[in-house]
CSV table of C-alpha atoms in Angstrom, one decimal:
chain,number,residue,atom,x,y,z
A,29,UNK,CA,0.0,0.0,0.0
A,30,UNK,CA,1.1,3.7,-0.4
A,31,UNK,CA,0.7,5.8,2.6
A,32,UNK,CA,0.0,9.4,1.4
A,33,UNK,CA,0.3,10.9,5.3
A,34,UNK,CA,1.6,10.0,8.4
A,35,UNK,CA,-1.0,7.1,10.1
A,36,UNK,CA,-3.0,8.7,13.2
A,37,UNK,CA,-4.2,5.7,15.9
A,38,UNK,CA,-3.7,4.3,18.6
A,39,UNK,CA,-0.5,1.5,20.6
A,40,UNK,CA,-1.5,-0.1,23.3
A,41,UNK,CA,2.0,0.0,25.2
A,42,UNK,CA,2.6,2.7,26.6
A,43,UNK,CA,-0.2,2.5,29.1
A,44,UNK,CA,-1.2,-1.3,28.8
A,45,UNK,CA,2.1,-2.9,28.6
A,46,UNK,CA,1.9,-7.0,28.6
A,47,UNK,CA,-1.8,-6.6,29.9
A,48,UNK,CA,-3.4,-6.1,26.9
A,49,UNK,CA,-6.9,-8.3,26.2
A,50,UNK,CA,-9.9,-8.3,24.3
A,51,UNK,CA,-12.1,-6.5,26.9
A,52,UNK,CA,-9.2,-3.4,26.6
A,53,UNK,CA,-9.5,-3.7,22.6
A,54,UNK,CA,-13.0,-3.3,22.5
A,55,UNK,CA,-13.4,-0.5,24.8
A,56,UNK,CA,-10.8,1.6,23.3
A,57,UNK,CA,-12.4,1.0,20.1
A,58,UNK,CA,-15.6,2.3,21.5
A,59,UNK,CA,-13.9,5.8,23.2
A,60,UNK,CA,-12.1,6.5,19.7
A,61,UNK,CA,-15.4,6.6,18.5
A,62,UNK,CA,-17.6,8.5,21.4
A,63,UNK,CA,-14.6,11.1,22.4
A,64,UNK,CA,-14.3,12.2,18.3
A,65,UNK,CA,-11.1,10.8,18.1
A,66,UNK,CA,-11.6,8.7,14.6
A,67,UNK,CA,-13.1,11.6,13.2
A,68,UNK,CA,-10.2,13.6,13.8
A,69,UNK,CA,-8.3,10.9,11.9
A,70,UNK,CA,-7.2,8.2,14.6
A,71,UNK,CA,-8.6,5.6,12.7
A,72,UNK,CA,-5.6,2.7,13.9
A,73,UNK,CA,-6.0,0.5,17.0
A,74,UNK,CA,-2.7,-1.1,17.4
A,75,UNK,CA,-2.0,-4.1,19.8
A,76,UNK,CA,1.7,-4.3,20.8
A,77,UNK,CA,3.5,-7.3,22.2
A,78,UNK,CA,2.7,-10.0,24.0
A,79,UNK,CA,-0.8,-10.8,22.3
A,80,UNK,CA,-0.1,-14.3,21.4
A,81,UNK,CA,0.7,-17.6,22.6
A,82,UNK,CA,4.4,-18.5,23.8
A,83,UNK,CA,4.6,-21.5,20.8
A,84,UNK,CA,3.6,-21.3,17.5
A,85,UNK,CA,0.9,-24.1,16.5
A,86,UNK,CA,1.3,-27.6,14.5
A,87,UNK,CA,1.2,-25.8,11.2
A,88,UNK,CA,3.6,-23.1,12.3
A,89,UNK,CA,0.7,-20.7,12.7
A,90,UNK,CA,0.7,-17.4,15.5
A,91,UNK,CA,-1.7,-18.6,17.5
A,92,UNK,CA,-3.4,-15.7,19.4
A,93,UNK,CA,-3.7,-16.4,23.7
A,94,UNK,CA,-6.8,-17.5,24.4
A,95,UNK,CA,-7.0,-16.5,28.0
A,96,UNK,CA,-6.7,-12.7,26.7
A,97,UNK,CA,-8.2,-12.6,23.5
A,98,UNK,CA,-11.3,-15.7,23.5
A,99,UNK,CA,-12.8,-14.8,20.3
A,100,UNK,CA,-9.8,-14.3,18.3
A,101,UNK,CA,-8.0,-12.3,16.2
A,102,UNK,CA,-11.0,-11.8,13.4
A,103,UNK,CA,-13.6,-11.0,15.6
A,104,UNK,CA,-11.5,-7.9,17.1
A,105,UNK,CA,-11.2,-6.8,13.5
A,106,UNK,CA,-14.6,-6.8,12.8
A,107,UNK,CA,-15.5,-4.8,15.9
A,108,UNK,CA,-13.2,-2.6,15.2
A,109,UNK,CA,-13.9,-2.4,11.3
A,110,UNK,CA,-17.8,-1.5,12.5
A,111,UNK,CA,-17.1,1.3,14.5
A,112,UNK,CA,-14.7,2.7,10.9
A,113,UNK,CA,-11.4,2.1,12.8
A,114,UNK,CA,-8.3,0.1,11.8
A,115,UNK,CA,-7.2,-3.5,13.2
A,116,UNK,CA,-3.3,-3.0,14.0
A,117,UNK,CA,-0.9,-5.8,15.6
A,118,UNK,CA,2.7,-6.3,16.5
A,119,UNK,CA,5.4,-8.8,15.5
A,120,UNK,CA,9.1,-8.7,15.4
A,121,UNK,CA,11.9,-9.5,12.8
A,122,UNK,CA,13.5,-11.3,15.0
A,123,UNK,CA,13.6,-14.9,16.5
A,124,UNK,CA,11.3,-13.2,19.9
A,125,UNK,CA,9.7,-10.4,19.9
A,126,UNK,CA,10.7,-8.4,23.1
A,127,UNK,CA,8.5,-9.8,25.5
A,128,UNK,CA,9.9,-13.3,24.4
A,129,UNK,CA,6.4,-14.4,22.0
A,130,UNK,CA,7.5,-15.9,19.2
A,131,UNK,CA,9.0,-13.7,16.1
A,132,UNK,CA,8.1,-13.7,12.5
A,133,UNK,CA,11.9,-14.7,11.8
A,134,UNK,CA,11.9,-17.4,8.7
A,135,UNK,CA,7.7,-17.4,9.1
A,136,UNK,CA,7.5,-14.0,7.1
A,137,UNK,CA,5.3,-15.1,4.5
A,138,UNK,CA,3.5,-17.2,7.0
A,139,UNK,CA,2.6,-14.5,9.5
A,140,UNK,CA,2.0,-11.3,6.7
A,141,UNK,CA,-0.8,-14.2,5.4
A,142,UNK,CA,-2.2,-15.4,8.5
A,143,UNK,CA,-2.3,-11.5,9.5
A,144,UNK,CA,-4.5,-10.8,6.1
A,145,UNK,CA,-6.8,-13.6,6.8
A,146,UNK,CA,-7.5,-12.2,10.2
A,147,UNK,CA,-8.1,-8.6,8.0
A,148,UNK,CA,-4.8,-7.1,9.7
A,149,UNK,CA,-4.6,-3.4,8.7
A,150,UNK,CA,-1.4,-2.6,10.1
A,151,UNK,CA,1.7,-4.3,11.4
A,152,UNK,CA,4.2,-3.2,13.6
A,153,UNK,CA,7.7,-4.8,13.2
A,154,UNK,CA,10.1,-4.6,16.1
A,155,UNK,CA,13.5,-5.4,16.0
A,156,UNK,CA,14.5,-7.8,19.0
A,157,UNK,CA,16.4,-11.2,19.1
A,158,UNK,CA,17.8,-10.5,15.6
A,159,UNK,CA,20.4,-13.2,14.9
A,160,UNK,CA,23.5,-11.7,14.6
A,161,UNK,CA,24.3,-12.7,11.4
A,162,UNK,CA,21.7,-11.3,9.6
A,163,UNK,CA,21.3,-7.7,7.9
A,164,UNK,CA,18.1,-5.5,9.1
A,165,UNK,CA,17.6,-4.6,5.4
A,166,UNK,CA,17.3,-8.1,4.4
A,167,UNK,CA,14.6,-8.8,7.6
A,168,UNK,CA,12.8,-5.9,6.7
A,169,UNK,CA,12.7,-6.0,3.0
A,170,UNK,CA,11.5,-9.5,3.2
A,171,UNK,CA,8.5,-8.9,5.6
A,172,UNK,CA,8.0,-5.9,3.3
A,173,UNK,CA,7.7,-8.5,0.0
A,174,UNK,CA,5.6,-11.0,1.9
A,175,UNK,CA,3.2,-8.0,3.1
A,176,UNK,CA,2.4,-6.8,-0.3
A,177,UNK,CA,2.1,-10.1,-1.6
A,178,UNK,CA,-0.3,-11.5,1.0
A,179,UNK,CA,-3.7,-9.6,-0.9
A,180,UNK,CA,-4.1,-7.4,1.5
A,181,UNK,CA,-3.1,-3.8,2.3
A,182,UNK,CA,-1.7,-3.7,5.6
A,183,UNK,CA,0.5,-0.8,6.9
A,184,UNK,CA,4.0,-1.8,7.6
A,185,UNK,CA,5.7,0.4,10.6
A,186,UNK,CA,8.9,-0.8,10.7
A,187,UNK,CA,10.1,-0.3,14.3
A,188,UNK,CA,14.1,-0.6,14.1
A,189,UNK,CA,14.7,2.4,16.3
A,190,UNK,CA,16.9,3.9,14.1
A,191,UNK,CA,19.9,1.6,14.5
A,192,UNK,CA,21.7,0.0,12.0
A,193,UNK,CA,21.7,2.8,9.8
A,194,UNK,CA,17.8,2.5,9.3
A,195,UNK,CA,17.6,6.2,7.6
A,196,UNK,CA,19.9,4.6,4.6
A,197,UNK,CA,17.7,1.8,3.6
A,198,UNK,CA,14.4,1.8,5.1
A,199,UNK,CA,12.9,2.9,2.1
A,200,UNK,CA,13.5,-0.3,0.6
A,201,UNK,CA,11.5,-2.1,2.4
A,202,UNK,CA,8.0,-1.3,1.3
A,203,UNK,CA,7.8,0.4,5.3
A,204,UNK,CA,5.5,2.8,5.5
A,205,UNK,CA,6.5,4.4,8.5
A,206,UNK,CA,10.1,3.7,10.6
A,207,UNK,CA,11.3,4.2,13.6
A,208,UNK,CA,14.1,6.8,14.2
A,209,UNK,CA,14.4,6.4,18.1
A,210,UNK,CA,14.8,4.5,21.1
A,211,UNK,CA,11.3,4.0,22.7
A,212,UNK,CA,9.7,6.8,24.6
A,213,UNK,CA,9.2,7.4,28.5
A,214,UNK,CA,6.2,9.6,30.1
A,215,UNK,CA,9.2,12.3,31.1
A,216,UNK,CA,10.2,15.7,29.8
A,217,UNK,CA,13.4,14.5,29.6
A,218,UNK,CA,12.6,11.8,26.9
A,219,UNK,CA,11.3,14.0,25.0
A,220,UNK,CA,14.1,16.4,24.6
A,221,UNK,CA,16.1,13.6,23.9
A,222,UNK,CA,14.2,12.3,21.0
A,223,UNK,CA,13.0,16.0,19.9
A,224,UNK,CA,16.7,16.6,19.7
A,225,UNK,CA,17.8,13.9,17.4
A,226,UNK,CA,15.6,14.5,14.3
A,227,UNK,CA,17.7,17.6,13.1
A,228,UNK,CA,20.0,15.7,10.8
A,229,UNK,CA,17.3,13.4,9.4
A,230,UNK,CA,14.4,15.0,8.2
A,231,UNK,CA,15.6,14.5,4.4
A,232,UNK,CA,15.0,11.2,4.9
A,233,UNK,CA,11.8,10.7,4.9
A,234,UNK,CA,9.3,11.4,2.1
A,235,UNK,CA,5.0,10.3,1.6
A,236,UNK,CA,5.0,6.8,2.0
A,237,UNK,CA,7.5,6.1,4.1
A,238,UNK,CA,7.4,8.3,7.4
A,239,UNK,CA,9.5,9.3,10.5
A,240,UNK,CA,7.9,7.5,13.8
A,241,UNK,CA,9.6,9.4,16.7
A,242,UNK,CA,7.4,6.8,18.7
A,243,UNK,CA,3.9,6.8,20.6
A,244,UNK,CA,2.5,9.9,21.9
A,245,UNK,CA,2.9,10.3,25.8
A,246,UNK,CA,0.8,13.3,26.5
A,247,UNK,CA,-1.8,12.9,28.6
A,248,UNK,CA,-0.3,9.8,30.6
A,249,UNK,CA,0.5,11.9,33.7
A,250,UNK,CA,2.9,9.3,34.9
A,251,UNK,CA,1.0,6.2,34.5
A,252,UNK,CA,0.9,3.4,33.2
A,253,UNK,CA,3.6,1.1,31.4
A,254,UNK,CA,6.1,3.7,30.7
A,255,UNK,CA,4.7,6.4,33.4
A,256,UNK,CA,7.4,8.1,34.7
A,257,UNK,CA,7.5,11.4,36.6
A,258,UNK,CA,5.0,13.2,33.7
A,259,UNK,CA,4.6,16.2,32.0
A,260,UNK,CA,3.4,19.3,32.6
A,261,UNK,CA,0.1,20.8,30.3
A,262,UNK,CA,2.7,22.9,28.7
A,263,UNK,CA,5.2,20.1,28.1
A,264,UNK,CA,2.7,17.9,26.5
A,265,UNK,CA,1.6,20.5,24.6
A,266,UNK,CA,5.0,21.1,23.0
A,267,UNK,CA,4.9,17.4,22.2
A,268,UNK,CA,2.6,17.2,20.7
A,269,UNK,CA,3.2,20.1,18.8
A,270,UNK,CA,7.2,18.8,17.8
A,271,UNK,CA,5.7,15.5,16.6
A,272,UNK,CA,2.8,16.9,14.6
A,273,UNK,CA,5.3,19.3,13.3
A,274,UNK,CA,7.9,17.1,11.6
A,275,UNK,CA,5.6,14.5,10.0
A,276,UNK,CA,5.8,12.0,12.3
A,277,UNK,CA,3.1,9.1,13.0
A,278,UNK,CA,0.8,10.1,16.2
A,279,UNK,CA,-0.1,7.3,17.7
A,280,UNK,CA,-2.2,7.9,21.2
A,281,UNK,CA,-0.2,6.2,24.1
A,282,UNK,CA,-2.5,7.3,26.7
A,283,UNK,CA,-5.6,5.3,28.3
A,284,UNK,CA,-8.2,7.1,26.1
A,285,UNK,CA,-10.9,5.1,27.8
A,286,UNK,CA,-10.3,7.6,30.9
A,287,UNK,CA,-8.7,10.5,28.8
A,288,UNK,CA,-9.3,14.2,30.4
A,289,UNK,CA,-10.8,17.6,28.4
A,290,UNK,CA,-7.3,18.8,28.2
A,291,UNK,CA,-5.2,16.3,26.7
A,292,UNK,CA,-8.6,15.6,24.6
A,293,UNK,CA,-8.2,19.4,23.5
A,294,UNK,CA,-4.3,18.6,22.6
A,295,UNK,CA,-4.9,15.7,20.4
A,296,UNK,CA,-7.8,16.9,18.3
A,297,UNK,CA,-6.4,20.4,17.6
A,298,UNK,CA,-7.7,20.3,13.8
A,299,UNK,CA,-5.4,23.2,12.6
A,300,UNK,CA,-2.3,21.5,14.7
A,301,UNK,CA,-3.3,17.7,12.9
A,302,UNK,CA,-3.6,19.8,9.6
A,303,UNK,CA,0.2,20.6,9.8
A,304,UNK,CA,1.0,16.8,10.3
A,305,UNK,CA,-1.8,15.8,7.6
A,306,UNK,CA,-0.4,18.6,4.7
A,307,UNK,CA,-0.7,15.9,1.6
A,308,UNK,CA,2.7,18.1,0.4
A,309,UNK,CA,4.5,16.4,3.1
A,310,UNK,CA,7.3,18.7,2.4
A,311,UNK,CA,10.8,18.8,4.7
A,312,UNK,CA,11.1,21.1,7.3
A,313,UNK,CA,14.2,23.1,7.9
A,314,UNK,CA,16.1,25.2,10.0
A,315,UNK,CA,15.2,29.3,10.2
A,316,UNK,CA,16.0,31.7,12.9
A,317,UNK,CA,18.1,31.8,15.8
A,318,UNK,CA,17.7,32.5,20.0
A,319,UNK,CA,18.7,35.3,22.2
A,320,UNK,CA,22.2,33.8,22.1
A,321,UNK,CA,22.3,35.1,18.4
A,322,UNK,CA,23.5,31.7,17.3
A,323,UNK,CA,21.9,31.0,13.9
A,324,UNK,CA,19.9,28.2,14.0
A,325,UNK,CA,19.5,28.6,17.5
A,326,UNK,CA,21.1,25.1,19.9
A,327,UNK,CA,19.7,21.9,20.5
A,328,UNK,CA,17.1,23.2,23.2
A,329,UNK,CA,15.7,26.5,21.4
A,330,UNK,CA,15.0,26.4,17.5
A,331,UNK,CA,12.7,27.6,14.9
A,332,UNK,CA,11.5,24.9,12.0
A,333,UNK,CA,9.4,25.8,9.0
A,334,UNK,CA,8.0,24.1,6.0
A,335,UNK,CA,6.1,25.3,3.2
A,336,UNK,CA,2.3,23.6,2.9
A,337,UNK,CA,0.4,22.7,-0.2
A,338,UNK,CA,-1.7,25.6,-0.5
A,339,UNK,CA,1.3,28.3,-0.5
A,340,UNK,CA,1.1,28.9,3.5
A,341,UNK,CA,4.2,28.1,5.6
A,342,UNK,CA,4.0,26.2,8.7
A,343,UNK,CA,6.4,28.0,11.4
A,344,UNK,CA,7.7,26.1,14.7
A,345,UNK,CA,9.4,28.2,17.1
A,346,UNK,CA,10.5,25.7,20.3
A,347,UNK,CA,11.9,26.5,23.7
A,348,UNK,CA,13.1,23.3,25.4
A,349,UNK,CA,15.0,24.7,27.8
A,350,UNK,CA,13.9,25.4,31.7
A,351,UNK,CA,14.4,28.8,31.5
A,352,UNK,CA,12.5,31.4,29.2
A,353,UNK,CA,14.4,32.8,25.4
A,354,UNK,CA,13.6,35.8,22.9
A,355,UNK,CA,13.4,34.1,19.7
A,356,UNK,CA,13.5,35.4,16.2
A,357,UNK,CA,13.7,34.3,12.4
A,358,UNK,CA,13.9,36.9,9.4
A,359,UNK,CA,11.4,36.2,5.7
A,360,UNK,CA,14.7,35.9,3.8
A,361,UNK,CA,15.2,32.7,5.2
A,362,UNK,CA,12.0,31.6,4.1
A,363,UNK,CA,13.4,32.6,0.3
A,364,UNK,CA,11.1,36.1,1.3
A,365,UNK,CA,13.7,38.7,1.0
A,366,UNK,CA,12.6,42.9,0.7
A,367,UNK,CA,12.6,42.5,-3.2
A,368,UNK,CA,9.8,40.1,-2.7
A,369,UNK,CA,7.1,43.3,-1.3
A,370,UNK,CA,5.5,40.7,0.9
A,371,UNK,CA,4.8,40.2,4.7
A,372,UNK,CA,3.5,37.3,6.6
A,373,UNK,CA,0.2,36.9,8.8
A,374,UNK,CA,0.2,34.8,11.2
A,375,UNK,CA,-1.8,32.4,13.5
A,376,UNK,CA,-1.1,31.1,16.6
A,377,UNK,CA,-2.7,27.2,16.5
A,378,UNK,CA,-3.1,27.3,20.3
A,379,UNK,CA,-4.5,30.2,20.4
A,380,UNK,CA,-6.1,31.5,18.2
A,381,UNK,CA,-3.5,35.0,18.2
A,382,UNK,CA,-2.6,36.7,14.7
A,383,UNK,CA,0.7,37.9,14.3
A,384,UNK,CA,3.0,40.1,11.6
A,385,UNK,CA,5.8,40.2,10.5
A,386,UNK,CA,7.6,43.5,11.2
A,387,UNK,CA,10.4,44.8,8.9
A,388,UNK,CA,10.9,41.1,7.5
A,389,UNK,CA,11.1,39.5,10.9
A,390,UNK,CA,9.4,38.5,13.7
A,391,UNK,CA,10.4,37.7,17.1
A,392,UNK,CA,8.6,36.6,20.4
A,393,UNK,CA,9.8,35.3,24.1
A,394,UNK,CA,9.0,31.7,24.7
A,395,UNK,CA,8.5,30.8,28.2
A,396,UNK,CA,10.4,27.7,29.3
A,397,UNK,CA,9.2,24.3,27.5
A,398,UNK,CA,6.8,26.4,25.6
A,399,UNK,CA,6.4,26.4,21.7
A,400,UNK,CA,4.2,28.9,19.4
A,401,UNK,CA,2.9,27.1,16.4
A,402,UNK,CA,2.3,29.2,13.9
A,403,UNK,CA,0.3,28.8,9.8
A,404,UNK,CA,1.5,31.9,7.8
A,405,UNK,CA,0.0,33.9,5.1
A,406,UNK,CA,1.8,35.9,2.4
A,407,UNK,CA,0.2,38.6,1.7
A,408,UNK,CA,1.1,42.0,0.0
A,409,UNK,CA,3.4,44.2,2.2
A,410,UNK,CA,1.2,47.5,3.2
């Protein structure tokens, strides 16, 4: 299949872990739909590891555990498929997956047509218990045949973190989405780190094959599997924002069964998921600079900006740091320069605030782990 924009859903680890059933499935199924979550796009329903049985069968079949999942791996499909969602499940390329279930290593072909007969929309691949000897290109570009020839179109989100030179071949594979980081923990500090490391690789990723900077944690406030300490409103906010920004897959982390107004207001902020859906899928780079006057700003305070379908420009200005930053960018680095008799207009995506440019540029103070998100018009200069 060809994935046009990144996939919206949701992954059952980072709040469910290993405890993942049928009961949990259905439910969430049911709150994507009653909380407006599928028609803001989440339309995927991913279960992670640990849904099947610790041996495959006779036949060398994934057999699904019974105790957590009593109907099987159909039925949940067609629940979900009924309620206009998406069936997702995990596997690894590996001889185990992480939790130790059995891999799809040597069953590739196997698995991707067991998974269609089940009406699989989407497959998560991890990358645990690799033999040694073996090349990730070779694991993934296999799975990646066997997918597209099982006569079905399931989603392949290759989940390699990143390692092994991913960037370089990924594309490959037939992945729709990879991984570019090691998984994700319900702490500010997590998300720095990963925020940090997609500088040098946005020109690697393009429509049909997409960044995954991993599940969502906003709105976990410390529990669940990979609860930590939390994040603050803000903090989340700026998630959110930095991972709708740069393309990435959103995938909901968070127990949306029990899921609050505000992190509810975060995740279905239309003109923020707009950014992340442009069908241009353009790259982002680098404009502006901090009160340091270093150009580009560092690796805690920096301005991104893309240019969307319609002619607008999507304009990121982040402050990761703990203490509050003047921030600034001038229109030539957009390719706008005084020749061009143009100014911007823009809005603020949180807030609904309008902004110009003054003199070709535009500055603001961002308080600490704070971001403005900004669509921008050209229009004639006055």
């Amino acid at each position: 299949m060809l994935q046009l924009t990144p996939p919206l859903g949701w992954n059952s680890w980072n709040t469910i872990g290993n405890d993942i059933d049928e009961k949990i499935v259905c439910e969430t199924a049911d709150a994507m739909v009653e909380n407006g979550l599928r028609d803001c796009g989440y339309t995927y329903l991913v279960i992670d590891d640990s849904w099947s049985k610790r041996q495959r069968d006779k036949n060398h079949r994934l057999v699904p555990n019974e105790e957590k999942f009593p109907h099987g791996m159909k039925y949940l499909a067609d629940y979900v498929h009924a309620r206009g969602l998406k069936l997702g499940i995990y596997s690894c390329a590996g001889n185990m997956t992480c939790g130790r279930y059995p891999g799809s290593y040597e069953h590739e072909f196997l698995d991707a047509k067991t998974f269609a007969e089940w009406e699989i929309d989407y497959l998560k691949y991890d990358y645990c218990f690799k033999p040694a000897g073996d090349q990730g290109d070779l694991l993934y570009r296999r799975m990646g045949a066997a997918l597209l020839n099982c006569g079905r179109d399931i989603l392949f989100s290759a989940c390699s973190w990143g390692v092994d030179n991913t960037k370089e071949w990924i594309k490959t594979t037939g992945a729709n989405s990879w991984r570019s980081t090691v998984d994700i923990f319900d702490v500010w500090e997590s998300i720095k780190r990963l925020a940090k490391e997609q500088r040098d690789i946005q020109a690697y990723q393009s429509i049909g094959c997409f960044n995954d900077m991993d599940m969502l944690v906003t709105g976990m406030d410390g529990k669940g599997n990979v609860g930590v300490n939390g994040c603050t409103y803000i903090q989340y906010r700026t998630h959110f924002s930095l991972w709708s920004f740069l393309g990435s897959s959103l995938m909901i982390g968070c127990d949306i069964r029990e899921i609050d107004a505000k992190t509810l207001s975060i995740l279905t902020n239309r003109e923020v998921l707009a950014i992340n859906q442009d069908p241009a899928c353009r790259q982002p780079f680098i404009i502006g600079g901090c009160q340091t006057f270093i150009s580009g700003g560092d690796d805690e305070r920096f301005i991104w900006a893309k240019l969307l379908h319609n002619g607008d420009f999507a304009i990121g200005m982040f402050n990761l740091s703990d203490s509050s930053s003047n921030m600034y960018f001038c229109m030539a680095e957009l390719g706008l320069n005084r020749s061009c008799g143009k100014k911007l207009v823009m809005t603020d995506l949180w807030t609904g605030n309008v902004y110009e440019t003054c003199d070709y540029h535009f500055t603001a103070t961002l308080e600490a782990n704070d971001c403005l998100l900004l669509r921008a018009r050209i229009v004639d200069e006055d």
